[in-house]
Coordinates of C-alpha atoms and ligand atoms in Angstrom, one line a residue:
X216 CA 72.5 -60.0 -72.1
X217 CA 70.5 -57.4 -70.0
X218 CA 71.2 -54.4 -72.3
X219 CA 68.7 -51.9 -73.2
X220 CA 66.0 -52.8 -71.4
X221 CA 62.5 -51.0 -71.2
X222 CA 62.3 -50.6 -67.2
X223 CA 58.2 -49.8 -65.4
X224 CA 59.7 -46.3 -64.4
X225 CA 60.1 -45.6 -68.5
X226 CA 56.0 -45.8 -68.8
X227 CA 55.1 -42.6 -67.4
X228 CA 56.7 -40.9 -71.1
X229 CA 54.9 -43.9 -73.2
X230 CA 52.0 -43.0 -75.8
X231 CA 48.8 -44.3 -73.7
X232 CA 48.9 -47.3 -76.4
X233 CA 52.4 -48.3 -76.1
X234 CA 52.1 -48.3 -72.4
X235 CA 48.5 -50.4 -72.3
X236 CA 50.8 -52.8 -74.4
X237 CA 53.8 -53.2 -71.9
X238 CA 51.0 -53.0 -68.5
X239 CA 49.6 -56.6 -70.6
X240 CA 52.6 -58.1 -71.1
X241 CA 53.6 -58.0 -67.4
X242 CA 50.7 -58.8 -66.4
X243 CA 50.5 -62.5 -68.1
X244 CA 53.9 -63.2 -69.7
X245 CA 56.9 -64.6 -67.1
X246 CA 59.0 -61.3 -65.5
X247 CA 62.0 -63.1 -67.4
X248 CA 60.7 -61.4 -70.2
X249 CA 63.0 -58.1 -71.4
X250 CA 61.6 -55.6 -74.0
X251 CA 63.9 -53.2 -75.8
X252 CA 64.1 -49.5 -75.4
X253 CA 62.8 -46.9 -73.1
X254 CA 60.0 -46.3 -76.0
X255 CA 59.1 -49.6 -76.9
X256 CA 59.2 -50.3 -80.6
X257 CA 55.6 -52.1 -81.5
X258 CA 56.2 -53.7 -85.2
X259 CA 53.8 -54.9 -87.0
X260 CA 55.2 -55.8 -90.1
X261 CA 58.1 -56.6 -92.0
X262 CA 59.7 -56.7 -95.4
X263 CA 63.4 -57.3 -96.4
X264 CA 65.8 -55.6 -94.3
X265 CA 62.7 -53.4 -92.9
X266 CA 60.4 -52.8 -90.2
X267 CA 57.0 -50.9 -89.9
X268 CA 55.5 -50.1 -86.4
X269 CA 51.7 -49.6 -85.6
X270 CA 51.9 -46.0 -86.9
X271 CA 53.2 -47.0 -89.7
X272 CA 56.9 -45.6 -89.3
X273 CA 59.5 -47.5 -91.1
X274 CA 62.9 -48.8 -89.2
X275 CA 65.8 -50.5 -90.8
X276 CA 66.9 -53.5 -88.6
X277 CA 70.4 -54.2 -87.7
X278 CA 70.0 -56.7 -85.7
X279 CA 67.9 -58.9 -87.1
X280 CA 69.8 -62.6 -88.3
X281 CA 67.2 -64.4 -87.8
X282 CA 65.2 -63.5 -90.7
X283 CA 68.3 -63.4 -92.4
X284 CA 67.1 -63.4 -96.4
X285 CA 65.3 -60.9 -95.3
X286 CA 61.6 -60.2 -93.5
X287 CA 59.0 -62.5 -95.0
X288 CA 61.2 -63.6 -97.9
X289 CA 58.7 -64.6 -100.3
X290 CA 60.7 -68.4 -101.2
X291 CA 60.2 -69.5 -97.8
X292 CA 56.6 -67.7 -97.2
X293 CA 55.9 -69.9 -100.4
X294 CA 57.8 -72.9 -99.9
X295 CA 56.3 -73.0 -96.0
X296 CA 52.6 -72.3 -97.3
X297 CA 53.1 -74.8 -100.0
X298 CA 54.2 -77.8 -97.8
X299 CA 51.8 -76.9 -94.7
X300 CA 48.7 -77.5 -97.2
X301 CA 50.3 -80.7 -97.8
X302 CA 51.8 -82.3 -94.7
X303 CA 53.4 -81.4 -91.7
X304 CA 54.1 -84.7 -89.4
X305 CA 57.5 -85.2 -87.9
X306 CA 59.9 -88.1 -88.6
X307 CA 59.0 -91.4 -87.8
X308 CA 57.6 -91.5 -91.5
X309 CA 59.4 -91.8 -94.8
X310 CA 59.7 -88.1 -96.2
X311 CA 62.3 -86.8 -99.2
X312 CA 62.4 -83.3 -97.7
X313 CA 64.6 -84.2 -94.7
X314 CA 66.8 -86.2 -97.3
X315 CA 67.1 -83.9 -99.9
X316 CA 67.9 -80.9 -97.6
X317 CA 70.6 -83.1 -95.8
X318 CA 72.4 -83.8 -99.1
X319 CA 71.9 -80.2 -99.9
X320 CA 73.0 -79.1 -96.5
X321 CA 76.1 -81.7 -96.5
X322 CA 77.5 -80.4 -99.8
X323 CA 78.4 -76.9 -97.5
X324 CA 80.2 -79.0 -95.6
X325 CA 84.2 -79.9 -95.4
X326 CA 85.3 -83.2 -96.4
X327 CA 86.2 -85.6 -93.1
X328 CA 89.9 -87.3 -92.7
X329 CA 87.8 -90.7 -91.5
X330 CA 83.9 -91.2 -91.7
X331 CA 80.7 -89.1 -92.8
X332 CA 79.2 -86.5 -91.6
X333 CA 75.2 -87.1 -89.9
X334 CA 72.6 -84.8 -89.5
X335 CA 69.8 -84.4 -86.5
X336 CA 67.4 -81.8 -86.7
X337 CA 65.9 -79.7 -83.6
X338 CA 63.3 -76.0 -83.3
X339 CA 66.6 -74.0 -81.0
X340 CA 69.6 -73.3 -81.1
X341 CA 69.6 -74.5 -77.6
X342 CA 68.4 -77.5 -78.3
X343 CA 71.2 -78.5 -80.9
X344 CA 73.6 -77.1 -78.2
X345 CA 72.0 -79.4 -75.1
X346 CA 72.5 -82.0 -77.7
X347 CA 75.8 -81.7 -79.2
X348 CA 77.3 -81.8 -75.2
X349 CA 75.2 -84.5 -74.9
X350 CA 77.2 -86.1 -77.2
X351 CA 80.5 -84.7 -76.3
X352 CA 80.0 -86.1 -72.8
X353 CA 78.9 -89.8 -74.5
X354 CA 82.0 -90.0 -77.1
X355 CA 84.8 -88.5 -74.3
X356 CA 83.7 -90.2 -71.3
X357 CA 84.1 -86.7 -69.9
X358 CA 82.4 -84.0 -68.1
X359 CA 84.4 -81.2 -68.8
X360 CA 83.4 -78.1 -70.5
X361 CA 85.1 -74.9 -71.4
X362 CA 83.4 -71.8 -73.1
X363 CA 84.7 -67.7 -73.2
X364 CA 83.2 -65.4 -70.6
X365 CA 80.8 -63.8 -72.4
X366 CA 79.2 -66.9 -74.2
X367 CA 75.5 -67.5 -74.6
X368 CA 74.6 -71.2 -75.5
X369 CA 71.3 -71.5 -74.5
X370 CA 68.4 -71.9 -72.2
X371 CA 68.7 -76.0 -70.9
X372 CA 70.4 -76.7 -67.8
X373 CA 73.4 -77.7 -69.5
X374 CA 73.4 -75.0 -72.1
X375 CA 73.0 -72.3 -69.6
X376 CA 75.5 -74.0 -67.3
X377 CA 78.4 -72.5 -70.0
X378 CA 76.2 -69.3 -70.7
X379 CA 77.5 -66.7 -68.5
X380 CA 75.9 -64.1 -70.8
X381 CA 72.9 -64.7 -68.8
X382 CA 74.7 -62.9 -65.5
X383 CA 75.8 -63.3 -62.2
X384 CA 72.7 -64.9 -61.1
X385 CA 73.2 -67.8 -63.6
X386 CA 75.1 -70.2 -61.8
X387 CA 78.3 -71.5 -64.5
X388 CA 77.9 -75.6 -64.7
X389 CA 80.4 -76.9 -61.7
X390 CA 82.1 -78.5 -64.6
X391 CA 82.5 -75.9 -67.1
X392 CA 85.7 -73.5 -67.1
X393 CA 85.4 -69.8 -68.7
X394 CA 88.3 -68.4 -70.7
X395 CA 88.6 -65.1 -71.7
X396 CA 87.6 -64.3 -75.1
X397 CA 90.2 -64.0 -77.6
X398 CA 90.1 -59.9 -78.2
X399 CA 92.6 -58.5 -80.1
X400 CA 91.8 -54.8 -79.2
X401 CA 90.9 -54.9 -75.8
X402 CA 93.4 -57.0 -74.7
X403 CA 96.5 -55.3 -77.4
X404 CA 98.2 -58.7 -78.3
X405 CA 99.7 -58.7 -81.4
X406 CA 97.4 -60.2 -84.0
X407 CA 99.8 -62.8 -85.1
X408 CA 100.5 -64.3 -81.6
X409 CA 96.3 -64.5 -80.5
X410 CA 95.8 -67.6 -81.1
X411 CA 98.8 -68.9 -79.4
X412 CA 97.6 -66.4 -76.8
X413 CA 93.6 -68.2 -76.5
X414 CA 95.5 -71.6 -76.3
X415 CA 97.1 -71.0 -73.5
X416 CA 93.9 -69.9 -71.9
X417 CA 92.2 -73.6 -73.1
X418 CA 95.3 -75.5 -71.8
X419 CA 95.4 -73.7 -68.4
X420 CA 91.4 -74.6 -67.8
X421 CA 91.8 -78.1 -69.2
X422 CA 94.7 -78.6 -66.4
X423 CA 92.5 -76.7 -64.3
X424 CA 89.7 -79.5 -64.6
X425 CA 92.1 -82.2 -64.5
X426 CA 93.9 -81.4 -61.6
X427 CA 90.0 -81.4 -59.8
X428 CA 89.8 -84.9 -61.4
X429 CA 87.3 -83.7 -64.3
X430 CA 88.0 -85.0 -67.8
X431 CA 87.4 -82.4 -71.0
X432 CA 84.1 -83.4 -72.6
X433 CA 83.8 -80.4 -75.0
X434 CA 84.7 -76.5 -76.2
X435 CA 82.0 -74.9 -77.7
X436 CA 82.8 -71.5 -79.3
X437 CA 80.7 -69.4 -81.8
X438 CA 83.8 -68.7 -84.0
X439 CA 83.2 -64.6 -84.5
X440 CA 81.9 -64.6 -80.0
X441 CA 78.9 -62.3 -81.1
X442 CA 78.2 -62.0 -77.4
X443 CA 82.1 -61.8 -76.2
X444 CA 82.0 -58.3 -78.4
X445 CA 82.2 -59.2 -82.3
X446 CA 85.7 -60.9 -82.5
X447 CA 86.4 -61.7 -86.2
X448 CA 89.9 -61.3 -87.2
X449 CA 92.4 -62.9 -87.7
X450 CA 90.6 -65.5 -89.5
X451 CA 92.4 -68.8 -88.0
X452 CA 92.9 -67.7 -84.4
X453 CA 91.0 -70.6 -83.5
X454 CA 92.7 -73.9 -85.0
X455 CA 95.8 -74.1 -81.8
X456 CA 92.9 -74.3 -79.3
X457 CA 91.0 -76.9 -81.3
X458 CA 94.5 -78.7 -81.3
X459 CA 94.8 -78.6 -77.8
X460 CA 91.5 -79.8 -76.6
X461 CA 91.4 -83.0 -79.4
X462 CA 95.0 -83.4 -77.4
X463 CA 92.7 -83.6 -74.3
X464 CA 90.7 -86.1 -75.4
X465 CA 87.3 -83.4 -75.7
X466 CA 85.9 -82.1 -79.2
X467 CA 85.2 -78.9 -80.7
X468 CA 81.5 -77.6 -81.1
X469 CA 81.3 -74.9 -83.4
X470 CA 78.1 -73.2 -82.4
X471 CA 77.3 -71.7 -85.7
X472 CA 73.9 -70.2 -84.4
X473 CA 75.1 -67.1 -85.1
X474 CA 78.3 -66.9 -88.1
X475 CA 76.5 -69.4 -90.2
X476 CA 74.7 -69.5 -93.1
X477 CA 76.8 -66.9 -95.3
X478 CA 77.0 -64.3 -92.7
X479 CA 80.7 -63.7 -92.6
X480 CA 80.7 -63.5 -96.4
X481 CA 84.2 -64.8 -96.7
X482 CA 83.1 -68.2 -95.7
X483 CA 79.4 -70.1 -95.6
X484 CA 80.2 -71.1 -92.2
X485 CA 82.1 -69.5 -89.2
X486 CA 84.3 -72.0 -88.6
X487 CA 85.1 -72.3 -92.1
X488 CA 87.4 -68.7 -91.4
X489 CA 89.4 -70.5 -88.8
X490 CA 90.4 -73.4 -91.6
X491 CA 89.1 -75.9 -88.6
X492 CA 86.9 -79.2 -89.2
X493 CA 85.0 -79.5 -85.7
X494 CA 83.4 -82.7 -84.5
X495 CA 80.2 -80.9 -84.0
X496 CA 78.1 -78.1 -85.6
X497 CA 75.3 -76.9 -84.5
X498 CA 72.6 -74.8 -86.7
X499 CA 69.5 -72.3 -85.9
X500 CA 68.5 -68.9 -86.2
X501 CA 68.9 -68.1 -89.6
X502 CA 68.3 -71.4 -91.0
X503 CA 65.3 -71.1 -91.5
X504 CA 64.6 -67.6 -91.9
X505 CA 62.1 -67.5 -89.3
X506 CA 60.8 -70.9 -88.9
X507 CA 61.9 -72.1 -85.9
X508 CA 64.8 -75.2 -87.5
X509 CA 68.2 -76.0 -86.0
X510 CA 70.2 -78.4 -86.5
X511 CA 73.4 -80.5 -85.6
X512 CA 75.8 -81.9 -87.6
X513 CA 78.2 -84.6 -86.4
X514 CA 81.1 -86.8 -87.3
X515 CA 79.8 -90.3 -87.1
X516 CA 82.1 -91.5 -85.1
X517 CA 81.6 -88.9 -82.3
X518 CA 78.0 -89.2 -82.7
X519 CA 77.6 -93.0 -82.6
X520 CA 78.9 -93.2 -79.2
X521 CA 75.3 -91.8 -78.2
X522 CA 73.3 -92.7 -81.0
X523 CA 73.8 -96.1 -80.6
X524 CA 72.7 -96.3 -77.2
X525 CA 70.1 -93.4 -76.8
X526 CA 67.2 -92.9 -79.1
X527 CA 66.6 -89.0 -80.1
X528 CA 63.3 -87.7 -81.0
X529 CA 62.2 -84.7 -81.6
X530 CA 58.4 -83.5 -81.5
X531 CA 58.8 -80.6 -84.1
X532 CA 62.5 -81.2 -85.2
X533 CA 63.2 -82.2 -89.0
X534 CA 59.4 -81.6 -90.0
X535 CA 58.6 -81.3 -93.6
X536 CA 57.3 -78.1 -93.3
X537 CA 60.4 -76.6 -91.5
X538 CA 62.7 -78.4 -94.4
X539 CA 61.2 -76.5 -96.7
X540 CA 61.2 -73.3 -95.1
X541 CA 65.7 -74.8 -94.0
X542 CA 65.9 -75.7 -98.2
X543 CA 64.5 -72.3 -99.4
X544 CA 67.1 -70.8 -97.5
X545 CA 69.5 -72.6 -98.9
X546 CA 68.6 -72.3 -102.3
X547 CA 68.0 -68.6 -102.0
X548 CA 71.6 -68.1 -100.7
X549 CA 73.0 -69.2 -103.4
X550 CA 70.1 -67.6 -106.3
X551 CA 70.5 -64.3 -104.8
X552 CA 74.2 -64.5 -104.2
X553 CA 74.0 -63.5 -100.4
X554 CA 77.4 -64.8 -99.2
X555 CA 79.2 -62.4 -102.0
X556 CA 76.6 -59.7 -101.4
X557 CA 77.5 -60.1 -97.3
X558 CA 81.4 -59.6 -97.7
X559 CA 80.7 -56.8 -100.5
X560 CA 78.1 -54.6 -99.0
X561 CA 79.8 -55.5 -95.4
X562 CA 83.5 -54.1 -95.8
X563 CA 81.7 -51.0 -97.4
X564 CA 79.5 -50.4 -94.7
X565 CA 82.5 -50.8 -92.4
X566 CA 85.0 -48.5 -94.2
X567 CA 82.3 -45.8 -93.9
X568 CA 81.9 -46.8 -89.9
X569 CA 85.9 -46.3 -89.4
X570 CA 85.0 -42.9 -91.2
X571 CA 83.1 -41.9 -88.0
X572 CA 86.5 -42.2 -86.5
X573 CA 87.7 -38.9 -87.8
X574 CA 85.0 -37.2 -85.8
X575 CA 83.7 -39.0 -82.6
X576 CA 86.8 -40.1 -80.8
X577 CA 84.4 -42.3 -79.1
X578 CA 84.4 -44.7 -82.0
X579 CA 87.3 -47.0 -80.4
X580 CA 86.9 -49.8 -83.4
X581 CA 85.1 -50.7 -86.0
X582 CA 85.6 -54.5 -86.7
X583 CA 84.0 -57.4 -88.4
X584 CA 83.3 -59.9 -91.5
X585 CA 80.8 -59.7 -94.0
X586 CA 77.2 -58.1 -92.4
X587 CA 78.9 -59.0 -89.1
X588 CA 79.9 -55.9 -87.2
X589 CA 81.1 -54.9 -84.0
X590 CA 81.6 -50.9 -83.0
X591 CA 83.0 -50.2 -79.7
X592 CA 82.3 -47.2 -77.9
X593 CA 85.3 -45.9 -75.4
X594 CA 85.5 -42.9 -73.4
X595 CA 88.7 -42.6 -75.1
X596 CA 90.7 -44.1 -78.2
X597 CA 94.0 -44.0 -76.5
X598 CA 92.7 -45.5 -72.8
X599 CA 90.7 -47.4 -74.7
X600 CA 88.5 -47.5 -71.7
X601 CA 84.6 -49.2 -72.3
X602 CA 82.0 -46.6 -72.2
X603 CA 78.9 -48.6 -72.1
X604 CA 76.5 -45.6 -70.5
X605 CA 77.1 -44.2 -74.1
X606 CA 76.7 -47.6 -76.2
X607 CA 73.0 -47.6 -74.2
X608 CA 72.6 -44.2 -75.0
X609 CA 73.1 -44.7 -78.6
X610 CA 70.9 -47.8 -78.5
X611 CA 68.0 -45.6 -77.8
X612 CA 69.1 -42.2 -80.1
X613 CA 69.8 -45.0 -83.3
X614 CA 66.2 -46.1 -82.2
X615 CA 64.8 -42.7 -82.2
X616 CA 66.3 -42.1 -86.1
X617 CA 64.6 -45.6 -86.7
X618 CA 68.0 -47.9 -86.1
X619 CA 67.2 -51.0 -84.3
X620 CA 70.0 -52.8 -83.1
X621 CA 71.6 -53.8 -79.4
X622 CA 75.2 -54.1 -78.0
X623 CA 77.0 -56.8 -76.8
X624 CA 80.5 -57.7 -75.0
X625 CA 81.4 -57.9 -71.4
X626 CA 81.3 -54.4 -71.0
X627 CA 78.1 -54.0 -72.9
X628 CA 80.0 -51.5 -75.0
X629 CA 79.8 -52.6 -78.5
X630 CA 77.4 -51.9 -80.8
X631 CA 76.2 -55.8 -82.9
X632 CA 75.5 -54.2 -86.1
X633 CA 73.7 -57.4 -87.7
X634 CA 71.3 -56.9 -90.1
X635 CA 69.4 -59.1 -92.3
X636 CA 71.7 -60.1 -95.7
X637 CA 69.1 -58.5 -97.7
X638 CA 71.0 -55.4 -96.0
X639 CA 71.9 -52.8 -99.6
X640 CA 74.5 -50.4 -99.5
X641 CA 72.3 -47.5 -99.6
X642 CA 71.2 -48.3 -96.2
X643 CA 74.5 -47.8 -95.1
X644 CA 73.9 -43.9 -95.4
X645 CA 70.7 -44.0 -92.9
X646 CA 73.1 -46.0 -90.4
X647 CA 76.1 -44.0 -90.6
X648 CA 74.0 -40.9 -90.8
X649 CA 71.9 -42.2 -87.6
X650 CA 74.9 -42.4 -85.9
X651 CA 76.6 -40.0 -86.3
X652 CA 73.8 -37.7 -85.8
X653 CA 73.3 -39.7 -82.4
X654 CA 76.9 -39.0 -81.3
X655 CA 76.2 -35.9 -82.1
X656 CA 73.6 -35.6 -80.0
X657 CA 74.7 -37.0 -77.1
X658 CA 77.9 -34.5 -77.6
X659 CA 80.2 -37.5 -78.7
Ligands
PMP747 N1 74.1 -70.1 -79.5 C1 74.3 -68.9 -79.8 C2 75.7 -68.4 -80.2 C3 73.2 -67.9 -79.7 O1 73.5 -66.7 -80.0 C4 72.0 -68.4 -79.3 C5 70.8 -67.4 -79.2 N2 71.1 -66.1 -79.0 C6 71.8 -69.7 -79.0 C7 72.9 -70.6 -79.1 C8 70.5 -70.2 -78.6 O2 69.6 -70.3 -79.6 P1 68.0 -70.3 -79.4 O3 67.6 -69.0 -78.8 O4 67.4 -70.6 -80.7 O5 67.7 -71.4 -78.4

């Protein structure tokens, strides 16, 4: 998770302003703080899939999916302003908006073989994730959990106990067992037999926490593993392993934090791709376009074993004001067409990536689904060998040509090209252009 980070040594070349800015911040915010870039980007405002610093200089973010309409999309400005001059309490009280979203929300859903589907609401996707294992652990009478090796759940205890993202200095939860992610290019399996390849990986840890007398409570996977490197394709890699762990007695969390809502443009949801019903789901970032809303979604039966013996409450969680920032983003999905415009404008922007290929032989792959994208940088296409001292100098020439994005993967080698959905193919040209006039630059 540590990518390009601004370091004290980088102030000496910082405009007197930018550097008064970053000598604050370390002086009262928490040194677990990180700031992007060597040259700090100050923003100021935003608007669509666009950024404006202090001087005014406009930026088009790719890595933004948080305000995923778009910056300050004007439903949810609206629909927040609206309901926070009329009532924000929290949900002890009768309130439709709660209601209305569920049923709204619900209807994105798969039908269940047995039972309904519940709803809990939460402010983090960390918080849905603490949550959903707390559940696991209640229904399976386990402890077990598996995750890939480059996952990022969250910032709990238990969350960050199957987040090795966070590094070598987060310790990984005694109980929790890492498998590698399932990555067609790195690791050259045959498309066809990865899935059968990843469920070998979820048996062999399964038996590994049996054997040490540990039964499976959960696997939690964000179905296109944004931080194991972008791994979309092929859609349905994921349904053996689900098979396998329901075999095991655990369930399947689909952390949809980051593929959901419309993203992947094939599907609404990530898991959705896969052709898998999970017994959990768990919601944030873009749900509510920058409200802070998450959410998790639960068979009943799975749930009840912990709702019917531990009350849940949630200070801020389910709020009417955060419903109606959760419902404007629902209902401006669908007005605005975003999951068709994501897989549209997506594929194009990709097919003019692969272009890139034809003249930076450091452009290993260009994968992804809808405004999901992962490019990997290699020293070479044939070693296929990670360069990530390029990927963080690219970070900072895309940044410099007014590209904000980051990279992710274990080798911290492949550019997260995630923008907003309000993303248009003519800002494919600045992208591509930025980049290759940054490969270029760096004599790549
Ligand atoms: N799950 C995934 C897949 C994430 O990417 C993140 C955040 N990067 C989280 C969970 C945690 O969400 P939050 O930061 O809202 O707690």
């Amino acid at each position: 998770m540590d990518t390009n980070s601004f370091r004290p040594e980088h102030a000496d070349g910082l405009d007197p302003a930018t550097r008064a800015l970053t000598e604050r911040r370390s002086a009262v915010l928490g040194g677990s703080y990180r700031l992007f870039y060597r040259r700090p980007v100050h923003l100021v405002r935003g608007e669509g899939q666009y950024l404006f610093d202090a001087d005014g200089t406009k930026y088009l973010d790719m890595y933004n999916n948080v305000a995923s309409l778009g910056h300050c999309h004007p439903a949810v400005v609206e629909a927040v302003t609206r309901q926070m001059q009329l009532l924000n309490t929290h949900t002890r009280y009768l309130h439709e908006g709660i209601l209305d979203y569920t049923d709204d929300l619900l209807t994105t859903f798969p039908a269940l073989p047995t039972g309904e589907w519940k709803a809990m609401y939460m402010c983090t996707g960390s918080e849905a994730n603490d949550l959903a294992l707390r559940v696991a652990k209640a229904w399976s009478g386990g402890e077990g959990f598996i995750a890939t090796t480059e996952a990022y759940h969250g910032t709990s205890e238990l969350t960050s106990g199957v987040s090795p993202a966070l590094g070598s200095g987060q310790p990984i939860a005694p109980t929790a067992r890492l498998v590698p992610a399932p990555d067609v290019y790195r690791t050259g399996i045959d498309p066809a037999r990865i899935g059968a390849w990843f469920a070998d990986r979820v048996r062999a840890a399964i038996g590994d926490l049996e054997a040490r007398g540990t039964k499976l409570a959960a696997f939690i996977a964000d179905s296109v593993f944004s931080s194991d490197g972008v791994l979309p394709a092929p859609a349905g890699y994921l349904a053996e392993a689900v098979d396998v762990v329901r075999a095991a007695g655990g369930v399947f969390i689909a952390d949809e934090v980051q593929p959901g809502f419309a993203r992947t443009g094939e599907e609404f949801w990530g898991f959705a791709r896969h052709g898998i019903v999970p017994d959990l789901v768990t919601l944030g970032k873009p749900m509510g376009n920058g409200i802070p809303v998450s959410g998790m979604v639960a068979r009943d039966e799975v749930l009840a074993a912990f709702s019917d013996r531990i009350p849940y409450f949630n200070t801020f969680g389910g709020n009417p004001v955060s419903m109606a920032a959760a419902q404007a983003v629902l209902t401006t999905v669908r007005a605005e067409g975003l999951q068709a415009h994501a897989r549209a404008v997506g594929s194009a922007m990709r097919s003019e990536l692969d272009g890139l290929k034809e003249r930076h032989d450091a452009v290993g792959d260009v994968r992804g689904a809808g405004l999901f994208t992962g490019l990997e940088l290699v020293t070479d296409p044939a070693t296929r060998e990670p360069d990530r001292d390029l990927a963080l100098a690219v970070l900072e020439e895309l940044r410099d040509r007014g590209v904000l994005t980051s990279v992710a993967g274990p080798h911290g080698n492949v550019l997260k090209l995630r923008p907003p959905l309000a993303f248009q193919a003519a800002d494919t040209d600045w992208l591509v252009g930025a980049l290759d006039a940054s490969l270029t630059a760096l004599g790549r």
